[in-house]
XYZ file of C-alpha atoms in Angstrom:
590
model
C 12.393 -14.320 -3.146
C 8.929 -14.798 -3.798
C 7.547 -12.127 -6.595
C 3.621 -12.139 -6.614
C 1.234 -10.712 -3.954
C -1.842 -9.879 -6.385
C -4.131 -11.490 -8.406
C -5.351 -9.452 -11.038
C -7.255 -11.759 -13.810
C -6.888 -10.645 -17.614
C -10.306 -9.482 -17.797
C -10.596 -7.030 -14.824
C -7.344 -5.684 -16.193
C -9.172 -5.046 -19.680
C -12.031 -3.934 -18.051
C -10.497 -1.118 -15.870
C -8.539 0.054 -19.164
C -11.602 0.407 -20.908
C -13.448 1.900 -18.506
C -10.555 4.421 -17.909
C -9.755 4.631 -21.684
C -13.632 5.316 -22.296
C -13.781 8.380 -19.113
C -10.580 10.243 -20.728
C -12.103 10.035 -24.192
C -15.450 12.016 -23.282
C -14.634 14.987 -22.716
C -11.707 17.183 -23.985
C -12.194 20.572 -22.425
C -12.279 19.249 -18.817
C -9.765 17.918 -16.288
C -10.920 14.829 -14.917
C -9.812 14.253 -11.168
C -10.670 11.670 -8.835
C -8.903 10.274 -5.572
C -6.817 7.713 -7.261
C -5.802 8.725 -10.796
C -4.611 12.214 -12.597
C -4.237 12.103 -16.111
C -3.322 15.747 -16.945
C -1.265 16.085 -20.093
C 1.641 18.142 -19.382
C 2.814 21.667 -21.501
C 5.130 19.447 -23.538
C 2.114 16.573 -24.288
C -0.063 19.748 -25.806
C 3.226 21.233 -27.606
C 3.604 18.042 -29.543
C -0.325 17.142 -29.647
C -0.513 20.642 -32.273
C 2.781 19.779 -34.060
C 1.008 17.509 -36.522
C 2.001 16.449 -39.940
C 0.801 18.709 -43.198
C -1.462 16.789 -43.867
C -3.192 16.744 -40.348
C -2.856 20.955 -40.561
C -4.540 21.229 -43.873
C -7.605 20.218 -42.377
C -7.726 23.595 -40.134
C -6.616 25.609 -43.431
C -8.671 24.306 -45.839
C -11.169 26.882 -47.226
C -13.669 24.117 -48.341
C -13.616 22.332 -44.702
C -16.876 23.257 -43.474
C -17.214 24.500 -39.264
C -18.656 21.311 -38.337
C -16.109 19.362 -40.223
C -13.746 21.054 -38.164
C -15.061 20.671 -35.374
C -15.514 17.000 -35.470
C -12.118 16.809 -36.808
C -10.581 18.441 -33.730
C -12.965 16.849 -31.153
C -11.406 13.577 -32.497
C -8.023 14.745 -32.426
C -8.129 15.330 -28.685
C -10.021 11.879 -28.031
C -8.076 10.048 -29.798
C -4.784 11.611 -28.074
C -6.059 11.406 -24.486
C -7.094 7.845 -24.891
C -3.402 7.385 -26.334
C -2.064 9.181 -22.913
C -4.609 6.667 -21.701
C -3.268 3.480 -22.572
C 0.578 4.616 -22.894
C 0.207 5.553 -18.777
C -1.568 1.978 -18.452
C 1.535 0.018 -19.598
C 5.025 1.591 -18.294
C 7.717 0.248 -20.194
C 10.638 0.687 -17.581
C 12.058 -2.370 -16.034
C 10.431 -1.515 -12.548
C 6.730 -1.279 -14.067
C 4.212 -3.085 -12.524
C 2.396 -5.401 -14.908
C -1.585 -6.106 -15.287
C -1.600 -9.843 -15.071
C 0.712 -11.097 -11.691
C 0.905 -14.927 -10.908
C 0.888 -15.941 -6.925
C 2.706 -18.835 -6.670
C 1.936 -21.079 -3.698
C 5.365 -19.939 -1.653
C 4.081 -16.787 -0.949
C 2.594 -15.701 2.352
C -1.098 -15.310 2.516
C -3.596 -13.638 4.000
C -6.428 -14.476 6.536
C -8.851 -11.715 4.974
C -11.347 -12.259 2.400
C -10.728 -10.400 -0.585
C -13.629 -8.336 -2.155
C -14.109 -9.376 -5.778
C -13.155 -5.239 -6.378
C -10.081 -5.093 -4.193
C -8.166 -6.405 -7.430
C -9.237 -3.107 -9.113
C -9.132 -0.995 -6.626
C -5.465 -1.435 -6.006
C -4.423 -1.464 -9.435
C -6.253 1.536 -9.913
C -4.813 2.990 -6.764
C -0.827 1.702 -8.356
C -1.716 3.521 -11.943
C -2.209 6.573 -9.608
C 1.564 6.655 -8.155
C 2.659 6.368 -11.827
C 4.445 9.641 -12.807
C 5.719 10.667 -16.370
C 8.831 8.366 -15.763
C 6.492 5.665 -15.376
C 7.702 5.065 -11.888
C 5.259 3.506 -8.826
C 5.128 6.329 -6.252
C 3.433 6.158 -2.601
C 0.690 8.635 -2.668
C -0.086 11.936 -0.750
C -3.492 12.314 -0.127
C -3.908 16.287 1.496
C -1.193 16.841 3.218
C -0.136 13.389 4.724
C 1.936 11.211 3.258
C -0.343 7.524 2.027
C 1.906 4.407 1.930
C 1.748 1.908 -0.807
C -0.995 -0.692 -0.391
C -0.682 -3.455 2.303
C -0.358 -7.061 0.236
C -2.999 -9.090 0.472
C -1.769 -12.528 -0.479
C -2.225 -16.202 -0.888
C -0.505 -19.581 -0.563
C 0.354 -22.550 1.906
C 1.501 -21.092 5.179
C 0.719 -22.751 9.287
C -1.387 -20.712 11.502
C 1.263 -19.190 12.842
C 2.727 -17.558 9.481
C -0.819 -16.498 8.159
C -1.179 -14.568 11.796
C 1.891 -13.123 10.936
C 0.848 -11.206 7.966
C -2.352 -10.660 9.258
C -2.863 -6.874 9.796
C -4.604 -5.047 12.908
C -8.382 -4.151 13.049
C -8.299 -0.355 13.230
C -11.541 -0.301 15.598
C -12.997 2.324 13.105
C -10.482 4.830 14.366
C -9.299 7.819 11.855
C -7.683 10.666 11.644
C -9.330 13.830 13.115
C -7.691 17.486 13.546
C -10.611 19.343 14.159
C -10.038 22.081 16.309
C -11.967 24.293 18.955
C -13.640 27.581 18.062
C -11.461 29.204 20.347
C -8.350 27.725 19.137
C -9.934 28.953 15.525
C -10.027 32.266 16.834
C -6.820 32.781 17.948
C -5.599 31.471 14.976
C -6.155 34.593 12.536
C -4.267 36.916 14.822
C -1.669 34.471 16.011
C -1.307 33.294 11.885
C -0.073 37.221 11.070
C 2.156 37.892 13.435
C 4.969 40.122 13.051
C 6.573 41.449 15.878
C 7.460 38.407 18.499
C 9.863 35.938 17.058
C 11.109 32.172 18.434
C 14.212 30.641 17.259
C 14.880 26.838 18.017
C 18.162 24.917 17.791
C 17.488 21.357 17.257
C 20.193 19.233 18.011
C 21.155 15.301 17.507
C 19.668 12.788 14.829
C 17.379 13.369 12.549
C 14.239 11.854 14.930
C 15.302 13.866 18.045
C 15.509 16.869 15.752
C 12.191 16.330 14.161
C 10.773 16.044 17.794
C 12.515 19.028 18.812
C 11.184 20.779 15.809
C 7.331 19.736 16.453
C 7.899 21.129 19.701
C 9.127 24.316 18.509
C 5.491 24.909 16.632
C 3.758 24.319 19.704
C 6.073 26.404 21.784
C 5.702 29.361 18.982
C 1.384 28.848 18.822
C 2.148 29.194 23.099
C 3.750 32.378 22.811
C 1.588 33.792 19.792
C 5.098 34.149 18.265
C 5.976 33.930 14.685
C 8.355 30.885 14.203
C 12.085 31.406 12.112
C 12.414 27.889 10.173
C 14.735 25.571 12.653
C 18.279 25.219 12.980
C 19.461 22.094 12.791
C 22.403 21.745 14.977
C 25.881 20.557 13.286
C 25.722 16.127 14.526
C 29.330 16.333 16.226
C 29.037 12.578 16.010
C 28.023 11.821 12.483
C 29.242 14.790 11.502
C 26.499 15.639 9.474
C 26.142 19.402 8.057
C 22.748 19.282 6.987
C 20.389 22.063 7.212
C 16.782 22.356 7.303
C 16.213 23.160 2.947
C 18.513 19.738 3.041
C 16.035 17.431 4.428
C 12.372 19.318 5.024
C 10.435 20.645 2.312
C 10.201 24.203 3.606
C 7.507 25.710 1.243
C 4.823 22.497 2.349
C 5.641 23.063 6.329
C 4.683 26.784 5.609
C 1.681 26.096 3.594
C 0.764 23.002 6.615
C 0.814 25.317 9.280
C -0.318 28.710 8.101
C -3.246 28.085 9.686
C -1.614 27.782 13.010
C 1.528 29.415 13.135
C 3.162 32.103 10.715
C 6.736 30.386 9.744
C 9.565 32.842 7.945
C 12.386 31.634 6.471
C 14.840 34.381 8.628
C 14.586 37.061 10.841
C 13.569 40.255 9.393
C 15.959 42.981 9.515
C 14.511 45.330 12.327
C 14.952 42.285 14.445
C 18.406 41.096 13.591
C 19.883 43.625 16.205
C 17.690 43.122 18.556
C 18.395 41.970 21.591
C 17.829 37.756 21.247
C 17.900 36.071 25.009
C 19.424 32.552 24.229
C 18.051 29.664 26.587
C 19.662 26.378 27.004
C 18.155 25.261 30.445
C 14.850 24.030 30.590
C 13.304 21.930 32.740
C 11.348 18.414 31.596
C 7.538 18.301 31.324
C 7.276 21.897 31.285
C 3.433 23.000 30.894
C 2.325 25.690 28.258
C 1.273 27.831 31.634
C 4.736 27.597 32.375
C 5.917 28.546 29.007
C 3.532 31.673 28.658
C 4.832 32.423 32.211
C 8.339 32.057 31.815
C 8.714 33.974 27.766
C 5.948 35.769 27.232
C 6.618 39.208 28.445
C 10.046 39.243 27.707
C 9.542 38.120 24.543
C 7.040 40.531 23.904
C 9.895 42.939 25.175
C 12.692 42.058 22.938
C 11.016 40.769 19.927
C 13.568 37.473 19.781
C 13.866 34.045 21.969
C 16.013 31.950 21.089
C 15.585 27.971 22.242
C 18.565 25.496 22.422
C 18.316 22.053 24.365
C 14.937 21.861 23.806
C 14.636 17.598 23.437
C 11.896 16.562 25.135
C 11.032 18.592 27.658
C 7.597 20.078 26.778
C 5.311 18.006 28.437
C 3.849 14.847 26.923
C 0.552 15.816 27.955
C -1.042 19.340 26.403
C -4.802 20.078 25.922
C -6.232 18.687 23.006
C -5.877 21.731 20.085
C -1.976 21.703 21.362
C -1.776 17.552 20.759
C -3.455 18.127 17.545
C -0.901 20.283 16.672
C 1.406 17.621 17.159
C 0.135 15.624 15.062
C -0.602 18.087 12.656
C 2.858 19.333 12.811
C 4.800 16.218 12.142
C 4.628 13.531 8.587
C 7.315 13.671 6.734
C 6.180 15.045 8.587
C 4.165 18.168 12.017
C 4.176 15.061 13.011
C 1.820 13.617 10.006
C 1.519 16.460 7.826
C 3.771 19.647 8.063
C 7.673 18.187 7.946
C 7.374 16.514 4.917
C 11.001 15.567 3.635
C 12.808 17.303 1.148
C 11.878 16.150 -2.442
C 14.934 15.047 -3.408
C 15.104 12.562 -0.408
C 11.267 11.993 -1.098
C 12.181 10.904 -4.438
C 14.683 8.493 -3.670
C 13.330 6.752 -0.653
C 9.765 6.328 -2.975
C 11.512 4.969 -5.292
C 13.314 2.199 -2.915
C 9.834 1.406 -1.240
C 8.626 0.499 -4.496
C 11.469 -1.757 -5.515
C 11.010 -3.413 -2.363
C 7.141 -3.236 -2.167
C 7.034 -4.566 -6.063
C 8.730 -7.398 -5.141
C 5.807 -9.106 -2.287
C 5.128 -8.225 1.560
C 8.242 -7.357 3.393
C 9.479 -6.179 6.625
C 11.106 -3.533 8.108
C 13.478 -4.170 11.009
C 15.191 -0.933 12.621
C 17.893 -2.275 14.238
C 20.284 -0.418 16.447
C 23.172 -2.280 15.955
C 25.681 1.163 15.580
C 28.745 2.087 17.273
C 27.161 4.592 18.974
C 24.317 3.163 20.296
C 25.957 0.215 22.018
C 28.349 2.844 23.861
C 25.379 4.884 25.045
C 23.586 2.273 26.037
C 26.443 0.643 27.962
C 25.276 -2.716 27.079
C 26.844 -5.880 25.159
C 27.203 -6.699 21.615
C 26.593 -10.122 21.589
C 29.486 -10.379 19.241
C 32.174 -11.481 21.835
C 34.819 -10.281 24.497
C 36.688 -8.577 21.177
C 33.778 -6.123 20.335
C 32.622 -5.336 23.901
C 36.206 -4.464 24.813
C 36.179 -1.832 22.288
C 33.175 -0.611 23.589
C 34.062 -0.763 27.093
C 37.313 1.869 25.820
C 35.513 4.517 24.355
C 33.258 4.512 27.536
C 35.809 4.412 29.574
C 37.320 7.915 27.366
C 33.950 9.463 26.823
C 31.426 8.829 29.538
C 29.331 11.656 28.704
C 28.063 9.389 26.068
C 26.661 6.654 28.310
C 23.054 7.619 29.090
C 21.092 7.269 32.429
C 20.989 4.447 34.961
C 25.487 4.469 34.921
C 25.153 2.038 37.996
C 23.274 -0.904 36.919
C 24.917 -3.731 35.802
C 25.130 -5.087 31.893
C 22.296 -8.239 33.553
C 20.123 -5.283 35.347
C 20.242 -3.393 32.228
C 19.488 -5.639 29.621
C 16.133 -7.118 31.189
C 15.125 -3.931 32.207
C 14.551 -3.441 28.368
C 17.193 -1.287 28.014
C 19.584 -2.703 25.530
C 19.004 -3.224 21.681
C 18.258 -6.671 20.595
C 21.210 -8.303 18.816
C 20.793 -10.160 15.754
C 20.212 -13.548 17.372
C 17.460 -12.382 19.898
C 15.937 -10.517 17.074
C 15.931 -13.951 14.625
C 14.339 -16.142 17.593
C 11.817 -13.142 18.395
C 11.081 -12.797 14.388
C 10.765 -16.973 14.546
C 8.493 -17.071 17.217
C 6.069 -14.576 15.977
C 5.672 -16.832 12.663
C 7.840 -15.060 10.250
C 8.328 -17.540 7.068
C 12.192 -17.994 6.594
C 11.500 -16.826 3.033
C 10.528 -13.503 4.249
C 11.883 -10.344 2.430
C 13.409 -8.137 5.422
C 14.796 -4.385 4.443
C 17.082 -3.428 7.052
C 17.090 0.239 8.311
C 19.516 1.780 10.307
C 23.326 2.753 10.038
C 26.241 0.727 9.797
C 26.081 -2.421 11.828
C 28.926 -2.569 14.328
C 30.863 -5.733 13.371
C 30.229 -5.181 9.507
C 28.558 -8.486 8.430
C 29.778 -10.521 11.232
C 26.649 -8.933 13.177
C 24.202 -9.852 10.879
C 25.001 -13.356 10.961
C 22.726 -14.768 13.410
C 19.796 -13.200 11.722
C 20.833 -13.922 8.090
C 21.542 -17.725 8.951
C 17.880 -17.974 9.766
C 16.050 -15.408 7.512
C 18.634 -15.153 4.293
C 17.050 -12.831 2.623
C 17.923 -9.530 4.125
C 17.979 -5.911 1.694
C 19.835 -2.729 2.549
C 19.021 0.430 0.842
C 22.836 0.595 -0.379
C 21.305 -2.757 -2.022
C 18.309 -1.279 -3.725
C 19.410 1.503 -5.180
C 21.096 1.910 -7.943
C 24.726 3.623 -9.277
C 24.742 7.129 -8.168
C 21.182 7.352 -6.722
C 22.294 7.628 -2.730
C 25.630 9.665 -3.950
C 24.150 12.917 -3.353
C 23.090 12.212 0.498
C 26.230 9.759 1.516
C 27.437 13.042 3.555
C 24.221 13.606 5.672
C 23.651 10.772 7.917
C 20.030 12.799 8.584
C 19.173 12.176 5.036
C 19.871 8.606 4.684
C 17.967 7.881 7.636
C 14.818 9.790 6.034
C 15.231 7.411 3.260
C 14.990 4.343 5.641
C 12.073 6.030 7.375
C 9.870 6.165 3.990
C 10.982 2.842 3.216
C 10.017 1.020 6.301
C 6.947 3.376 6.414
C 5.395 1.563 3.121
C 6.455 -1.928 5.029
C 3.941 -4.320 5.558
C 5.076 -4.966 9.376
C 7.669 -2.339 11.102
C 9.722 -3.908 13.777
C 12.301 -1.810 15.487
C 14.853 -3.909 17.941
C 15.153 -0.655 20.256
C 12.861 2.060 21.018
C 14.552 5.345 20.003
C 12.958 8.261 18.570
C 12.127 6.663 15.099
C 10.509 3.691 15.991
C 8.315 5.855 17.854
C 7.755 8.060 15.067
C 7.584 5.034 12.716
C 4.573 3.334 15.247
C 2.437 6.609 15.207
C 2.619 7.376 11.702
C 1.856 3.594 11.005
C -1.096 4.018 13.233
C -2.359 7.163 12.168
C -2.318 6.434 8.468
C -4.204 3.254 8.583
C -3.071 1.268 11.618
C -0.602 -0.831 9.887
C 1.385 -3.712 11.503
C 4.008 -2.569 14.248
C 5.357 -5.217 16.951
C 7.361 -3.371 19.509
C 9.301 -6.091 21.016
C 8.009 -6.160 24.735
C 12.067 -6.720 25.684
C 11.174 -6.763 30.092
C 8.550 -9.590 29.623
C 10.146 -11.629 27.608
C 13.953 -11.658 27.790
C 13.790 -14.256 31.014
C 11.773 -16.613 28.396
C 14.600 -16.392 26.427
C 17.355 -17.378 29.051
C 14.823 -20.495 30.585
C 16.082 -23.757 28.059
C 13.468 -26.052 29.632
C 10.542 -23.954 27.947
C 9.764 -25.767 24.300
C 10.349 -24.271 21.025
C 6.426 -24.814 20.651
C 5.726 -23.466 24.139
C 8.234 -20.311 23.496
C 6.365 -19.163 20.333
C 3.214 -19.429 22.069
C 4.371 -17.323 24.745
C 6.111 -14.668 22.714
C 2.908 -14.585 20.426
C 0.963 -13.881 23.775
C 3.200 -11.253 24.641
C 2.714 -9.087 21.546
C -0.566 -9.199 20.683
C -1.544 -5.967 22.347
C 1.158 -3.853 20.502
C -0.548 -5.147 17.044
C -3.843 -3.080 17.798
C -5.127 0.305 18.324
C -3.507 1.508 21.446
C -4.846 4.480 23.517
C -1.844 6.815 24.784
C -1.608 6.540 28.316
C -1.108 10.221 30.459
C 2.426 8.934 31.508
C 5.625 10.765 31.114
C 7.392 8.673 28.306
C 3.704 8.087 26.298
C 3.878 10.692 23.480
C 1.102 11.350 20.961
C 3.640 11.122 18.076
C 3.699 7.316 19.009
C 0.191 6.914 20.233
C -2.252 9.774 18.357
C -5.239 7.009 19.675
C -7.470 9.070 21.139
C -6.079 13.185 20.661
C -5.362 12.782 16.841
C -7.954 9.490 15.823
C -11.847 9.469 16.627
C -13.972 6.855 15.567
C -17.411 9.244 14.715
C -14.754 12.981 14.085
C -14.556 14.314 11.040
C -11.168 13.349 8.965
C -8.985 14.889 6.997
C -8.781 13.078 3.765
């Protein structure tokens, strides 16, 4: 593994601690706050800052100390504590710690950008920030959105194609913007209070589809001016995961997000629990909010309760602009960047992975959809022999209500129509022709692999050095989520959103989610593998190795760059909030 990503010299290191050390000592009757570091001493810091030795207190008592003595005496107390806060936050002491002065030796990937002679500062500045009272490196949360960790800028001996690799994506200026109409403002304070029309939404399957589900059910609720009753989250028959919505969403925040927008209660009150609630399962896809108004409205407004089940998807991908900014509003940890922020429990945890992975040097996240359950939905191969695929083939065969869409096309038809996973080897020769060093640091997110290790194989043969989170963390730290399959995939999600590139083998719900987040907080490196265009290159042997690359490289340049969402069925703002949620001249948000 390679260790170092940032050069930070001895003297800027001093410097910034004296310049921080000298801020915190002016003043001691003031907070100090600033976007990158908070220094506030907690109860416990001022308990033991007045528990001082007899000597100390004898200089209040004393009858002979004069006021100004005093004075002075107690200004210097609390200067000389604060700049001992100071410098004991500036050097953490646990084994994870992130240390001034860090070498870059020449193995390491680099990068094609210039450095600024401050960007040294600015991200150590922007690390001593994430530093909590257990001294631990945490990603940051600027507003409401969830920041990742700092992209690595880094240097060394690398070809072309490597240093292209790690090259990041020009944003085009674009940025976050939520502003709203005036009308949409308007509505608002009525719609914000309301207290007579209530939704109820069943979200059902994984943790992505249920967070989709769940960003729809705000929009559905601002439709119907109806206060929303926090989510259900459906018991996962196949992972057979319990969880509810406390378990993995931090409920207060998605309140707080959307109060604005939508009023959110925890339950129904009790003059509506007998009520009568109308329970519908069968909606149509791409339904408008015309149609929704038309369709709930008055008899919602009638009974007081609707209740939503089998909602996935079918609200239409294409709503007027205060609706899509809703969506993105509505969804970061997430609405979809800001209100369903995870639990802070699983927030804890999956920061504290990133960081062991992000203190380490650049690495990348590959998603890959290598489970049980995927290969029998998607009725496609395994790539790890007749054995595997014959199991497959059974539980088909015993459940086909599992296999999803297009039943009658043929394993061939299906795989170069895109719709298959990649398997470990066609991921390893995509990841090689892109430029990926072999030394690369690659987490791995996703569930169990179907095969165990044998699937991996391919893959770790050419990149060996491959992390899991069951890897990273340490004893007990992933005991209290092992049960909730919803949980453990929040904690990949936060670790391969702090990822210098995200590459999922298979587009499912989170690499979707992954790709918009990525883009909206910053536009960082995502490669969706373009699977139609370039699975024939794989099966032609007469193209060269060199000639392969440069035709995969060709391929994938697009996906690397600000990508305006297309009015198309499948094209959701979630995974392309270029233009609806990002302006180039709008006002942001940070």
């Amino acid at each position: 593994m390679f260790l170092s990503f940032i050069n930070i010299s001895p003297r800027n290191c001093r410097k910034i601690w004296e310049k921080e050390s000298s801020v915190m000592a002016r003043s001691s009757a003031r907070i100090i706050k600033n976007p990158f570091m908070s220094l506030t001493p907690s109860p416990r810091s001022l308990t033991q800052l007045f528990s001082v030795s007899p000597p100390l207190t004898s200089l209040f008592s004393s009858k002979k100390t004069s006021p100004s003595l005093s004075i002075f005496i107690l200004s210097f107390l609390f200067s000389f504590t604060f700049l001992g806060i100071s410098i004991f936050r500036f050097f953490p002491s646990s084994q994870d710690s992130i240390h001034c002065s860090i070498i870059s030796p020449t193995t390491s990937p680099i990068s094609s950008h210039p450095l600024p002679s401050s960007y040294s500062q600015i991200i150590l500045t922007s690390l001593l920030a994430g530093i909590n009272s257990d001294n631990k490196i945490q990603p940051r949360i600027g507003g409401t959105a969830m920041v990742p960790l700092p992209v690595h800028l880094v240097s060394g001996n690398l070809s072309e194609e490597e240093t292209e690799f790690w090259k990041q994506p020009d944003s085009n200026g674009y940025r976050p913007c939520l502003d709203s109409t005036i009308g949409y403002r308007k509505r608002s304070a009525k719609i914000s209070k309301e207290k007579n029309r209530f939704l109820v939404v069943v979200a059902a399957g994984g943790l992505n589809q249920q967070k989709n589900q769940i960003i729809d059910a705000v929009v559905i609720a601002r439709i119907l001016e109806a206060a929303l009753v926090l989510p259900v989250l459906q018991v996962n028959m196949i992972w057979e995961d319990e969880s509810e919505f406390p378990d993995i969403f931090d409920v207060e925040h998605f309140k707080k997000t959307l109060r604005a927008d939508v009023r959110v209660v925890s339950s129904l009150p009790s003059s509506h629990l007998v009520a009568k609630q109308t329970i519908v399962t069968q909606i149509p896809y791409g339904v408008s909010p015309f149609w929704i108004r038309a369709k709930f409205f008055k008899q919602l407004n009638q009974e007081g309760v609707l209740v939503l089940k089998g909602l996935d998807s079918k609200l239409s991908k294409n709503l007027p602009s205060d609706l899509q900014k809703l969506r993105c509003k509505n969804f970061s940890f997430q609405v979809a960047f800001h209100a369903l922020r995870f639990s802070k429990p699983i927030l804890q945890v999956g920061n504290q992975l990133a960081r062991r992975m992000w203190i380490e040097g650049p690495y990348i996240s590959l998603h890959l959809r290598l489970e049980k359950d995927v290969w029998v939905r998607t009725g496609c191969r395994t790539g790890l022999g007749p054995k595997y695929d014959q199991i497959i083939t059974q539980i088909q065969k015993t459940q086909p209500q599992y296999l999803t869409g297009r039943v009658n096309m043929s394993y061939s038809q299906r795989r170069l129509s895109g719709l298959c996973p990649l398997n470990a080897f066609e991921i390893a020769r995509l990841l090689k022709a892109l430029g990926a060093p072999q030394s690369g640091r690659f987490y791995i997110a996703g569930g169990e692999a179907f095969g165990g290790s044998k699937a991996l194989e391919p893959l770790a043969a050419v990149f060996p050095n491959l992390v899991r989170k069951e890897m990273l963390a340490r004893d007990g730290e992933l005991s209290p989520f092992l049960n909730s399959s919803s949980a453990l995939s929040a904690i990949d999600y936060i670790v391969s959103f702090n990822s210098d590139i995200f590459i999922p083998s298979h587009g499912g719900n989170m690499g979707r989610a992954l790709q918009g987040h990525r883009a909206y907080m910053g536009h960082r490196k995502s490669i969706r593998p373009n699977k139609r265009t370039m699975l024939p290159f794989f099966e032609d042997s007469s193209i060269s190795d060199e000639e392969f690359s440069s035709i995969i490289r060709s391929l994938h340049n697009k996906s690397m760059k600000p990508e305006p969402r297309k009015k198309q069925r499948d094209n959701d703002v979630i995974a392309y909030p270029v233009p609806e949620c990002m302006c180039r001249h709008g006002s942001g948000i940070f």
